[in-house]
Coordinates of C-alpha atoms in Angstrom, one line a residue:
Chain A
X11 CA -45.8 -44.9 -5.2
X12 CA -48.6 -47.4 -4.0
X13 CA -47.6 -51.0 -4.6
X14 CA -49.7 -54.1 -4.3
X15 CA -48.1 -56.9 -2.3
X16 CA -49.2 -60.1 -0.7
X17 CA -49.7 -60.0 3.0
X18 CA -47.1 -62.7 3.4
X19 CA -44.5 -60.0 2.8
X20 CA -45.6 -58.1 5.9
X21 CA -46.8 -60.7 8.3
X22 CA -46.7 -64.2 9.7
X23 CA -49.7 -66.2 10.9
X24 CA -51.1 -68.9 13.0
X25 CA -54.6 -70.2 13.0
X26 CA -56.6 -72.8 14.9
X27 CA -60.1 -73.9 16.0
X28 CA -62.6 -73.8 18.8
X29 CA -65.8 -75.6 17.8
X30 CA -67.0 -74.1 14.6
X31 CA -65.0 -70.9 15.1
X32 CA -61.6 -70.3 13.6
X33 CA -59.1 -67.7 14.8
X34 CA -56.2 -66.4 12.8
X35 CA -53.3 -64.6 14.5
X36 CA -51.6 -62.2 12.1
X37 CA -48.3 -61.1 13.4
X38 CA -46.3 -58.2 11.8
X39 CA -42.8 -59.2 10.6
X40 CA -41.5 -55.8 11.7
X41 CA -43.0 -53.4 14.2
X42 CA -43.3 -50.7 11.5
X43 CA -45.6 -52.9 9.5
X44 CA -48.1 -53.0 12.3
X45 CA -49.9 -49.8 11.3
X46 CA -50.2 -51.1 7.8
X47 CA -51.9 -54.3 9.0
X48 CA -54.3 -52.1 11.1
X49 CA -55.2 -50.0 8.1
X50 CA -55.2 -52.7 5.4
X51 CA -56.5 -55.9 6.9
X52 CA -60.0 -54.9 8.2
X53 CA -62.5 -57.5 9.4
X54 CA -64.7 -56.8 6.4
X55 CA -61.8 -57.4 4.0
X56 CA -61.0 -60.7 5.8
X57 CA -64.5 -61.9 5.6
X58 CA -64.6 -61.1 1.8
X59 CA -61.3 -62.9 1.4
X60 CA -62.7 -66.1 2.8
X61 CA -65.8 -66.0 0.8
X62 CA -68.0 -69.0 1.5
X63 CA -65.7 -70.2 4.3
X64 CA -66.6 -67.2 6.5
X65 CA -70.3 -67.8 6.9
X66 CA -70.6 -65.8 10.1
X67 CA -69.2 -62.7 11.6
X68 CA -65.6 -61.8 11.5
X69 CA -64.3 -59.9 14.5
X70 CA -60.8 -58.3 14.8
X71 CA -58.9 -57.9 18.0
X72 CA -55.7 -55.9 18.5
X73 CA -52.6 -57.1 20.3
X74 CA -50.1 -54.2 20.1
X75 CA -47.8 -55.8 22.6
X76 CA -46.7 -58.4 20.0
X77 CA -47.6 -56.3 16.9
X78 CA -50.4 -58.7 16.1
X79 CA -54.1 -58.7 15.0
X80 CA -56.4 -61.6 15.9
X81 CA -59.3 -62.5 13.6
X82 CA -62.1 -64.6 14.9
X83 CA -64.2 -66.1 12.2
X84 CA -67.5 -67.6 13.3
X85 CA -69.3 -70.4 11.5
X86 CA -66.1 -70.9 9.5
X87 CA -65.2 -74.6 10.0
X88 CA -67.9 -76.7 8.4
X89 CA -69.2 -77.7 11.8
X90 CA -65.8 -77.9 13.3
X91 CA -63.3 -80.7 14.1
X92 CA -65.0 -84.0 14.2
X93 CA -68.1 -82.7 12.4
X94 CA -66.3 -81.2 9.5
X95 CA -66.0 -83.0 6.2
X96 CA -63.4 -80.7 4.8
X97 CA -59.6 -81.7 4.5
X98 CA -58.6 -78.8 6.7
X99 CA -61.1 -79.7 9.5
X100 CA -59.2 -77.7 12.2
X101 CA -58.7 -74.6 10.2
X102 CA -54.9 -74.9 10.4
X103 CA -54.5 -73.6 6.9
X104 CA -56.6 -70.4 7.3
X105 CA -53.5 -68.6 8.5
X106 CA -51.8 -69.5 5.1
X107 CA -54.9 -68.5 3.3
X108 CA -55.0 -65.0 4.9
X109 CA -51.3 -64.4 3.9
X110 CA -52.4 -64.6 0.2
X111 CA -54.4 -61.3 0.6
X112 CA -53.3 -58.4 -1.5
X113 CA -52.6 -55.2 0.4
X114 CA -51.8 -51.7 -0.9
X115 CA -48.8 -49.9 0.6
X116 CA -46.7 -46.9 -0.1
X117 CA -43.2 -47.9 -1.2
X118 CA -41.8 -45.6 1.6
X119 CA -43.6 -47.7 4.2
X120 CA -41.6 -50.8 3.4
Chain B
X25 CA -35.0 -66.1 44.1
X26 CA -36.3 -69.6 44.0
X27 CA -37.6 -70.7 40.6
X28 CA -39.6 -73.7 39.6
X29 CA -39.1 -75.3 36.2
X30 CA -41.9 -77.1 34.5
X31 CA -41.7 -78.9 31.2
X32 CA -44.1 -79.7 28.5
X33 CA -44.4 -83.5 27.6
X34 CA -47.2 -83.7 25.2
X35 CA -49.4 -81.4 23.1
X36 CA -52.1 -83.9 21.9
X37 CA -53.1 -87.4 21.5
X38 CA -50.6 -88.6 18.7
X39 CA -47.7 -86.5 19.8
X40 CA -44.2 -88.0 20.0
X41 CA -43.2 -89.2 23.5
X42 CA -39.5 -88.9 22.9
X43 CA -39.2 -85.1 23.4
X44 CA -40.9 -85.7 26.7
X45 CA -38.0 -88.0 27.6
X46 CA -35.5 -85.3 26.5
X47 CA -37.3 -82.8 28.9
X48 CA -37.0 -85.3 31.8
X49 CA -33.4 -86.2 31.1
X50 CA -32.0 -82.7 30.1
X51 CA -34.6 -80.2 31.2
X52 CA -33.9 -80.1 35.0
X53 CA -37.6 -79.8 35.6
X54 CA -39.6 -80.5 38.7
X55 CA -42.8 -81.1 36.8
X56 CA -43.7 -82.7 33.5
X57 CA -47.1 -81.6 32.2
X58 CA -48.8 -83.5 29.4
X59 CA -51.8 -82.1 27.6
X60 CA -53.3 -85.1 25.9
X61 CA -56.7 -83.7 25.0
X62 CA -57.4 -81.4 22.2
X63 CA -60.9 -80.1 21.9
X64 CA -61.9 -83.1 19.6
X65 CA -60.0 -85.8 21.5
X66 CA -62.9 -87.0 23.7
X67 CA -64.8 -87.6 20.4
X68 CA -61.8 -89.8 19.3
X69 CA -61.8 -91.7 22.5
X70 CA -65.5 -92.2 22.4
X71 CA -65.3 -93.7 18.9
X72 CA -62.5 -96.0 20.1
X73 CA -64.6 -97.2 23.0
X74 CA -67.6 -97.7 20.8
X75 CA -65.5 -100.0 18.6
X76 CA -64.4 -101.9 21.7
X77 CA -60.8 -100.4 21.5
X78 CA -59.8 -98.9 24.6
X79 CA -61.1 -98.0 28.0
X80 CA -61.7 -94.3 27.4
X81 CA -58.3 -93.0 28.2
X82 CA -55.6 -92.1 25.6
X83 CA -54.2 -95.3 24.0
X84 CA -50.7 -94.0 24.1
X85 CA -50.8 -93.6 27.9
X86 CA -48.9 -96.9 28.5
X87 CA -46.2 -95.9 26.0
X88 CA -45.7 -92.7 27.8
X89 CA -45.6 -94.3 31.2
X90 CA -43.2 -97.1 30.1
X91 CA -40.9 -94.5 28.8
X92 CA -41.1 -91.9 31.6
X93 CA -42.1 -93.5 34.9
X94 CA -38.7 -94.8 35.9
X95 CA -36.8 -91.8 34.6
X96 CA -39.1 -89.4 36.5
X97 CA -39.0 -91.5 39.6
X98 CA -35.1 -91.3 39.7
X99 CA -35.2 -87.5 39.4
X100 CA -38.2 -86.9 41.6
X101 CA -40.2 -85.4 38.7
X102 CA -43.9 -85.4 39.1
X103 CA -46.1 -86.0 36.1
X104 CA -49.4 -84.3 35.4
X105 CA -51.4 -85.6 32.5
X106 CA -55.0 -85.2 31.1
X107 CA -54.6 -88.6 29.5
X108 CA -57.5 -89.8 31.6
X109 CA -59.8 -88.6 28.9
X110 CA -63.3 -90.2 29.4
X111 CA -62.1 -92.5 32.2
X112 CA -59.4 -91.1 34.5
X113 CA -59.8 -93.9 37.0
X114 CA -59.3 -96.6 34.4
X115 CA -56.2 -94.6 33.2
X116 CA -54.9 -94.6 36.8
X117 CA -55.1 -98.4 36.9
X118 CA -53.2 -98.4 33.6
X119 CA -50.5 -96.3 35.2
X120 CA -50.4 -98.6 38.2
X121 CA -50.1 -101.6 36.0
X122 CA -47.1 -99.9 34.1
X123 CA -45.5 -99.1 37.5
X124 CA -45.8 -102.7 38.7
X125 CA -44.4 -104.1 35.4
X126 CA -41.4 -101.7 35.8
X127 CA -40.9 -102.8 39.4
X128 CA -41.6 -99.3 40.7
X129 CA -43.1 -99.5 44.3
X130 CA -44.9 -97.0 46.3
X131 CA -46.0 -94.7 43.4
X132 CA -48.8 -92.4 44.3
X133 CA -51.3 -91.8 41.6
X134 CA -53.8 -89.0 42.0
X135 CA -57.0 -89.2 40.1
X136 CA -59.1 -86.1 39.4
X137 CA -62.8 -86.9 38.6
X138 CA -66.0 -84.9 38.5
X139 CA -65.7 -83.5 35.0
X140 CA -68.0 -86.1 33.6
X141 CA -71.5 -84.7 34.0
X142 CA -73.2 -87.0 31.5
X143 CA -75.3 -88.5 34.2
X144 CA -76.5 -85.1 35.5
X145 CA -77.9 -83.6 32.3
X146 CA -81.5 -84.5 33.0
X147 CA -81.3 -83.2 36.5
X148 CA -79.7 -79.9 35.3
X149 CA -82.5 -79.4 32.8
X150 CA -85.3 -80.2 35.4
X151 CA -83.8 -77.6 37.6
X152 CA -83.8 -75.0 34.9
X153 CA -80.1 -75.0 34.1
X154 CA -80.4 -74.3 30.3
X155 CA -77.2 -75.7 28.6
X156 CA -77.9 -73.5 25.5
X157 CA -75.3 -73.7 22.8
X158 CA -72.6 -71.0 23.4
X159 CA -71.8 -70.7 19.7
X160 CA -75.3 -70.8 18.1
X161 CA -77.7 -69.9 21.0
X162 CA -79.8 -73.1 20.2
X163 CA -81.6 -74.6 23.2
X164 CA -80.4 -78.0 24.4
X165 CA -83.7 -79.5 23.4
X166 CA -82.4 -79.4 19.8
X167 CA -80.4 -82.5 20.6
X168 CA -82.2 -85.8 21.2
X169 CA -80.9 -87.7 24.2
X170 CA -79.7 -90.8 22.3
X171 CA -77.5 -88.5 20.2
X172 CA -75.3 -87.7 23.2
X173 CA -72.1 -89.4 23.6
X174 CA -70.4 -87.6 26.4
X175 CA -70.6 -84.4 28.4
X176 CA -67.6 -83.0 30.3
X177 CA -66.8 -79.9 32.2
X178 CA -63.5 -78.0 31.8
X179 CA -62.2 -78.2 35.4
X180 CA -59.6 -75.7 36.7
X181 CA -56.3 -76.2 38.5
X182 CA -57.8 -76.7 42.0
X183 CA -58.2 -80.5 42.0
X184 CA -54.8 -80.9 40.5
X185 CA -53.3 -78.8 43.2
X186 CA -55.1 -80.8 45.8
X187 CA -53.6 -84.0 44.3
X188 CA -50.1 -82.5 44.4
X189 CA -50.6 -81.2 47.9
X190 CA -51.6 -84.8 48.9
X191 CA -48.3 -86.2 47.5
X192 CA -49.2 -87.6 44.1
X193 CA -46.3 -88.5 41.9
X194 CA -48.5 -88.8 38.9
X195 CA -51.8 -86.9 38.5
X196 CA -54.4 -88.1 36.0
X197 CA -57.3 -85.9 34.9
X198 CA -60.0 -86.1 32.4
X199 CA -61.2 -83.0 30.8
X200 CA -59.7 -79.8 32.3
X201 CA -58.6 -76.5 31.0
X202 CA -55.3 -77.2 29.2
X203 CA -53.6 -74.4 31.1
X204 CA -54.7 -75.9 34.4
X205 CA -52.2 -78.7 34.0
X206 CA -49.3 -76.3 34.1
X207 CA -50.8 -73.7 36.4
X208 CA -51.4 -76.3 39.1
X209 CA -47.7 -77.0 40.0
X210 CA -47.1 -73.4 40.3
X211 CA -49.9 -72.8 42.8
X212 CA -48.7 -75.9 44.6
X213 CA -45.2 -74.6 44.8
X214 CA -45.8 -71.0 45.5
X215 CA -49.1 -71.2 47.3
X216 CA -50.7 -68.5 45.3
X217 CA -54.2 -67.5 46.5
X218 CA -57.1 -68.4 44.3
X219 CA -57.9 -64.7 43.8
X220 CA -54.3 -63.6 43.2
X221 CA -55.5 -62.8 39.7
X222 CA -52.2 -61.5 38.2
X223 CA -50.1 -64.3 39.4
X224 CA -52.7 -66.9 38.5
X225 CA -53.0 -65.2 35.0
X226 CA -49.2 -65.4 34.7
X227 CA -49.5 -69.2 35.3
X228 CA -52.2 -69.4 32.7
X229 CA -49.9 -67.6 30.1
X230 CA -47.1 -70.1 31.0
X231 CA -49.6 -73.0 30.5
X232 CA -50.8 -71.5 27.2
X233 CA -47.3 -71.3 25.9
X234 CA -46.5 -74.9 27.0
X235 CA -49.7 -76.8 26.2
X236 CA -49.1 -77.3 22.5
X237 CA -45.6 -78.7 22.9
X238 CA -43.2 -77.6 20.2
X239 CA -45.6 -74.9 18.9
X240 CA -43.7 -72.4 21.1
X241 CA -40.2 -73.8 20.3
X242 CA -40.2 -73.6 16.5
X243 CA -42.9 -76.1 15.5
X244 CA -45.5 -74.6 13.1
X245 CA -43.4 -71.4 13.0
X246 CA -44.6 -69.4 10.0
X247 CA -41.6 -67.2 9.8
X248 CA -38.3 -68.6 8.6
X249 CA -39.2 -72.1 9.5
X250 CA -36.4 -73.6 7.4
X251 CA -33.9 -72.1 9.9
X252 CA -35.4 -74.0 12.8
X253 CA -32.6 -76.5 13.9
X254 CA -33.2 -80.3 14.1
X255 CA -37.0 -80.3 13.6
X256 CA -36.8 -84.0 13.8
X257 CA -36.2 -83.8 17.6
X258 CA -37.4 -80.4 18.9
X259 CA -36.8 -79.5 22.5
X260 CA -40.3 -79.1 24.1
X261 CA -40.9 -75.9 26.1
X262 CA -39.7 -75.4 29.6
X263 CA -40.8 -72.6 31.8
X264 CA -38.6 -71.2 34.7
X265 CA -41.1 -69.4 36.9
X266 CA -40.6 -67.4 40.1
X267 CA -43.1 -66.7 42.9
X268 CA -44.4 -63.6 41.3
X269 CA -45.2 -65.4 38.0
X270 CA -42.3 -63.9 36.0
X271 CA -41.2 -66.6 33.6
X272 CA -38.5 -67.4 31.2
X273 CA -39.5 -69.7 28.4
X274 CA -36.8 -72.1 27.1
X275 CA -36.3 -75.6 26.0
X276 CA -34.3 -78.7 26.9
X277 CA -30.6 -78.3 26.4
X278 CA -29.1 -80.2 23.5
X279 CA -32.3 -80.5 21.6
X280 CA -33.5 -79.0 18.4
X281 CA -36.1 -76.3 18.0
X282 CA -36.0 -72.5 18.4
X283 CA -37.2 -70.2 21.1
X284 CA -37.4 -66.6 20.1
X285 CA -39.8 -63.7 20.6
X286 CA -41.3 -64.6 17.2
X287 CA -41.9 -68.3 17.9
X288 CA -43.3 -67.6 21.4
X289 CA -45.6 -64.8 20.1
X290 CA -47.1 -67.1 17.5
X291 CA -48.1 -69.4 20.3
X292 CA -49.5 -66.6 22.5
X293 CA -52.1 -65.9 19.8
X294 CA -52.9 -69.4 19.1
X295 CA -56.6 -70.4 19.6
X296 CA -57.4 -67.3 21.3
X297 CA -60.7 -65.2 20.8
X298 CA -60.7 -61.8 22.7
X299 CA -57.0 -61.7 23.7
X300 CA -57.7 -59.2 26.5
X301 CA -60.1 -61.7 28.0
X302 CA -58.7 -65.3 27.7
X303 CA -61.3 -67.1 29.8
X304 CA -60.2 -70.1 31.9
X305 CA -61.9 -71.7 34.9
X306 CA -59.1 -70.2 37.1
X307 CA -58.9 -66.6 35.8
X308 CA -59.6 -64.3 33.0
X309 CA -56.1 -63.5 31.6
X310 CA -55.1 -60.5 29.6
X311 CA -52.9 -61.6 26.8
X312 CA -52.5 -58.0 25.6
X313 CA -50.7 -57.2 28.8
X314 CA -48.0 -59.8 28.3
X315 CA -44.5 -58.5 27.7
X316 CA -42.2 -60.9 25.7
X317 CA -38.5 -60.1 25.6
X318 CA -35.9 -62.0 23.7
X319 CA -33.0 -62.8 26.1
X320 CA -31.0 -64.7 23.4
X321 CA -29.8 -68.3 23.6
X322 CA -33.2 -69.7 23.2
X323 CA -34.6 -67.9 26.2
X324 CA -37.6 -65.5 26.1
X325 CA -38.9 -63.7 29.2
X326 CA -42.7 -63.5 29.8
X327 CA -43.7 -60.8 32.3
X328 CA -46.2 -58.2 33.4
X329 CA -49.3 -60.5 33.0
X330 CA -52.5 -59.0 34.2
X331 CA -55.6 -61.1 35.2
X332 CA -59.2 -60.5 36.2
X333 CA -61.6 -62.5 38.4
X334 CA -62.3 -66.0 37.2
X335 CA -65.8 -66.6 35.6
X336 CA -68.8 -67.8 37.7
X337 CA -69.6 -70.4 35.0
X338 CA -67.6 -73.3 33.7
X339 CA -67.6 -74.5 30.1
X340 CA -69.2 -77.8 29.3
X341 CA -68.4 -79.8 26.1
X342 CA -71.0 -82.2 25.1
X343 CA -70.3 -84.5 22.2
X344 CA -73.2 -85.7 20.1
X345 CA -73.6 -88.0 17.1
X346 CA -74.0 -85.8 14.1
X347 CA -74.5 -88.0 11.1
X348 CA -72.0 -89.7 8.8
X349 CA -69.3 -88.8 6.3
X350 CA -68.5 -90.9 3.2
X351 CA -65.4 -89.7 1.1
X352 CA -63.1 -90.6 -1.6
X353 CA -60.1 -89.2 -3.4
X354 CA -58.8 -90.0 -6.9
X355 CA -55.9 -88.4 -8.8
X356 CA -55.5 -87.5 -12.5
X357 CA -52.3 -87.0 -14.5
X358 CA -51.4 -84.3 -16.9
X359 CA -52.5 -83.3 -19.5
X360 CA -55.7 -81.5 -18.6
X361 CA -55.6 -83.0 -15.1
X362 CA -58.0 -80.4 -13.6
X363 CA -60.4 -80.8 -16.5
X364 CA -60.4 -84.6 -15.9
X365 CA -61.0 -84.2 -12.2
X366 CA -63.9 -81.8 -12.8
X367 CA -65.4 -84.4 -15.3
X368 CA -65.0 -87.1 -12.7
X369 CA -67.0 -84.9 -10.2
X370 CA -69.8 -84.5 -12.7
X371 CA -69.9 -88.3 -13.3
X372 CA -70.1 -89.0 -9.6
X373 CA -72.8 -86.3 -9.1
X374 CA -74.9 -87.8 -11.9
X375 CA -74.5 -91.3 -10.4
X376 CA -75.6 -89.9 -7.1
X377 CA -78.7 -88.7 -8.7
X378 CA -79.4 -92.0 -10.4
X379 CA -78.9 -93.8 -7.1
X380 CA -80.9 -91.2 -5.2
X381 CA -78.0 -90.5 -2.8
X382 CA -79.2 -87.3 -1.3
X383 CA -76.6 -85.9 1.1
X384 CA -77.1 -82.9 3.4
X385 CA -74.0 -81.4 2.0
X386 CA -71.3 -82.3 -0.6
X387 CA -67.7 -81.0 -0.3
X388 CA -65.6 -81.0 -3.4
X389 CA -61.9 -80.3 -3.2
X390 CA -59.3 -80.3 -5.9
X391 CA -55.9 -81.4 -4.4
X392 CA -53.1 -79.2 -5.8
X393 CA -55.7 -76.4 -6.5
X394 CA -57.8 -75.5 -3.5
X395 CA -58.1 -78.4 -1.0
X396 CA -56.4 -76.4 1.8
X397 CA -56.9 -72.8 0.9
X398 CA -60.5 -73.0 -0.3
X399 CA -62.1 -69.7 -1.5
X400 CA -58.7 -67.9 -0.9
X401 CA -56.9 -70.0 -3.5
X402 CA -55.9 -68.4 -6.8
X403 CA -56.8 -69.9 -10.2
X404 CA -54.2 -72.5 -11.0
X405 CA -51.4 -71.5 -13.4
X406 CA -51.3 -73.4 -16.7
X407 CA -51.7 -77.1 -17.1
X408 CA -50.9 -78.8 -13.8
X409 CA -48.8 -82.0 -13.5
X410 CA -51.5 -83.7 -11.5
X411 CA -54.7 -82.9 -9.6
X412 CA -56.7 -84.9 -7.1
X413 CA -60.4 -84.9 -6.6
X414 CA -61.7 -85.3 -3.1
X415 CA -65.4 -85.6 -2.6
X416 CA -67.0 -85.9 0.8
X417 CA -70.7 -86.1 1.7
X418 CA -72.5 -85.5 4.9
X419 CA -75.4 -87.8 5.4
X420 CA -77.9 -88.6 8.1
X421 CA -77.7 -92.4 7.6
X422 CA -74.6 -94.6 7.5
X423 CA -75.7 -96.6 4.4
X424 CA -75.5 -93.6 2.1
X425 CA -72.1 -92.7 3.5
X426 CA -70.9 -96.2 2.9
X427 CA -72.2 -96.5 -0.5
X428 CA -70.7 -93.3 -1.8
X429 CA -67.1 -94.4 -2.0
X430 CA -68.1 -97.3 -4.1
X431 CA -69.0 -95.0 -6.9
X432 CA -65.4 -94.2 -7.5
X433 CA -63.5 -97.4 -8.5
X434 CA -65.4 -97.7 -11.9
X435 CA -63.9 -94.4 -12.9
X436 CA -60.7 -96.2 -13.5
X437 CA -62.2 -97.9 -16.5
X438 CA -65.2 -95.8 -17.4
X439 CA -64.0 -92.3 -16.8
X440 CA -61.4 -89.8 -18.1
X441 CA -57.9 -91.2 -18.8
X442 CA -54.9 -91.1 -16.5
X443 CA -56.4 -92.0 -13.2
X444 CA -54.2 -92.9 -10.3
X445 CA -56.1 -94.4 -7.4
X446 CA -56.3 -92.2 -4.3
X447 CA -57.6 -94.3 -1.6
X448 CA -59.7 -97.2 -3.3
X449 CA -60.8 -99.6 -0.6
X450 CA -59.3 -97.7 2.2
X451 CA -62.2 -95.5 2.9
X452 CA -65.1 -96.4 5.1
X453 CA -67.9 -94.3 6.3
X454 CA -67.0 -92.3 9.4
X455 CA -69.3 -91.1 12.1
X456 CA -69.3 -87.4 12.6
X457 CA -69.3 -86.0 16.2
X458 CA -70.6 -82.5 17.0
X459 CA -69.3 -80.5 20.0
X460 CA -71.9 -78.6 21.9
X461 CA -70.4 -76.0 24.2
X462 CA -72.5 -74.6 27.1
X463 CA -72.0 -73.0 30.4
X464 CA -72.9 -74.4 33.9
X465 CA -72.5 -72.7 37.2
X466 CA -69.3 -73.8 39.1
X467 CA -71.3 -74.6 42.2
X468 CA -73.0 -77.4 40.3
X469 CA -69.5 -79.1 39.7
X470 CA -67.9 -81.2 42.4
X471 CA -64.4 -82.4 41.6
X472 CA -63.2 -85.4 43.5
X473 CA -59.5 -86.2 44.1
X474 CA -58.3 -89.6 45.3
X475 CA -54.8 -90.8 45.7
X476 CA -54.1 -94.5 44.9
X477 CA -50.9 -96.0 46.1
X478 CA -49.3 -98.7 44.0
X479 CA -47.9 -101.6 45.8

């Protein structure tokens, strides 16, 4: 049976800034969840999840050595660091925001 | 096999200096490496300088030196720090003053300069070196000259190695790659060739894992962070490295924090773009090649790192004045807290229109609702106990940014009921500083190393 769960159940995350670009590392909580992340958490879906915060392209990179995916969100930080007028000027909370995403998994995969 | 132990002492300007002391006292390290400069820190230092507060180096340098110099001297631990900021030479005199006051004689302070290229920008442009914006592709001519506040190149490990080779007890740099501060002592100790790409990349990975202090030893851990022991005094990371670049990441004995494959993996991916090509001035490191293995007892091995030749060009970070921000926060109590906050926003917007405050951008955040998660936040459940309204405007001129917060205090009497002041009176306009990244050929950059002896 397919169930809908938050990404938080499957992964951990850490995000940060370089200029106006934010990156989010999404790390599988267990190695067997990595294929689910690969299938479910596409760059397109991440861009949609962040709506107006992801103004530019979103690129996904794979790090199978640590069962992780890395998302790079361009034009995402309101000008970045000392130019941003947002509360989260360094994009530190983007990782938390990503973990809110809903994903669909087969119960047998968990 | 001989191993070199290097310890992290600082992750940014504003970090706590006490864990650095723990590393010195309990870490059995030969080098203490302190990364004082986040990407935005030069902007902070420039602002302080403009206000006449500080000489361009990090204001906590003296605190660090007072705490660490004597202890490091006793144990022959050499300190490498990027605390020089916009003025490494000035910072060196500060270190010398601290040493004299502590009665330390014969200290050799290495100064690395040459990262500041603010005086060469015109010459570069005349000679056809473009300085186009790396992120946006815009030409440098989009900036007017009077906007520019600083321009610094990210230097590599080379000049720091030179300072260590010349016997520096303390090395002060300005802008350099964060990883260079940690890679340099390894090159100095093991004599790795500049083009020994795999070993140099291994040193860069070690640097990356140490440069944000506790972020690899349990700080900011997004797993079961509540299980991280003694977060009030985390052990900062220590790397034990052999001549081939194989490393074990651990932390100072007797301190808090947690070193596991998970805490280290989170730092490996931090602030990385393409992980197969992590570009530094010294090497292009392949983070997808790294093998992390949990050895238990707060020890994780870091091996099998691959590297590719270093880039021909170095990154320049140019800070420029980018307008002003005016902001204010107010909070509302239950019932209907969110409705009240929304009404307050409407009132402020209508007053802005009356006063003809026309910002380039207005950011509205509801604290307790979406101020951190933005568009990813869910609709709030039910009637919240309290909600804050934060509004921030981006303006070209300072006057509008200063005027904006003054619209808020009248809400206390004129607006919806149940207002608790957020930051009345505490907010002033702040200058926004943009960072313009560009590339410049490494032949154009001439780092200079000097050793000053304190007597």
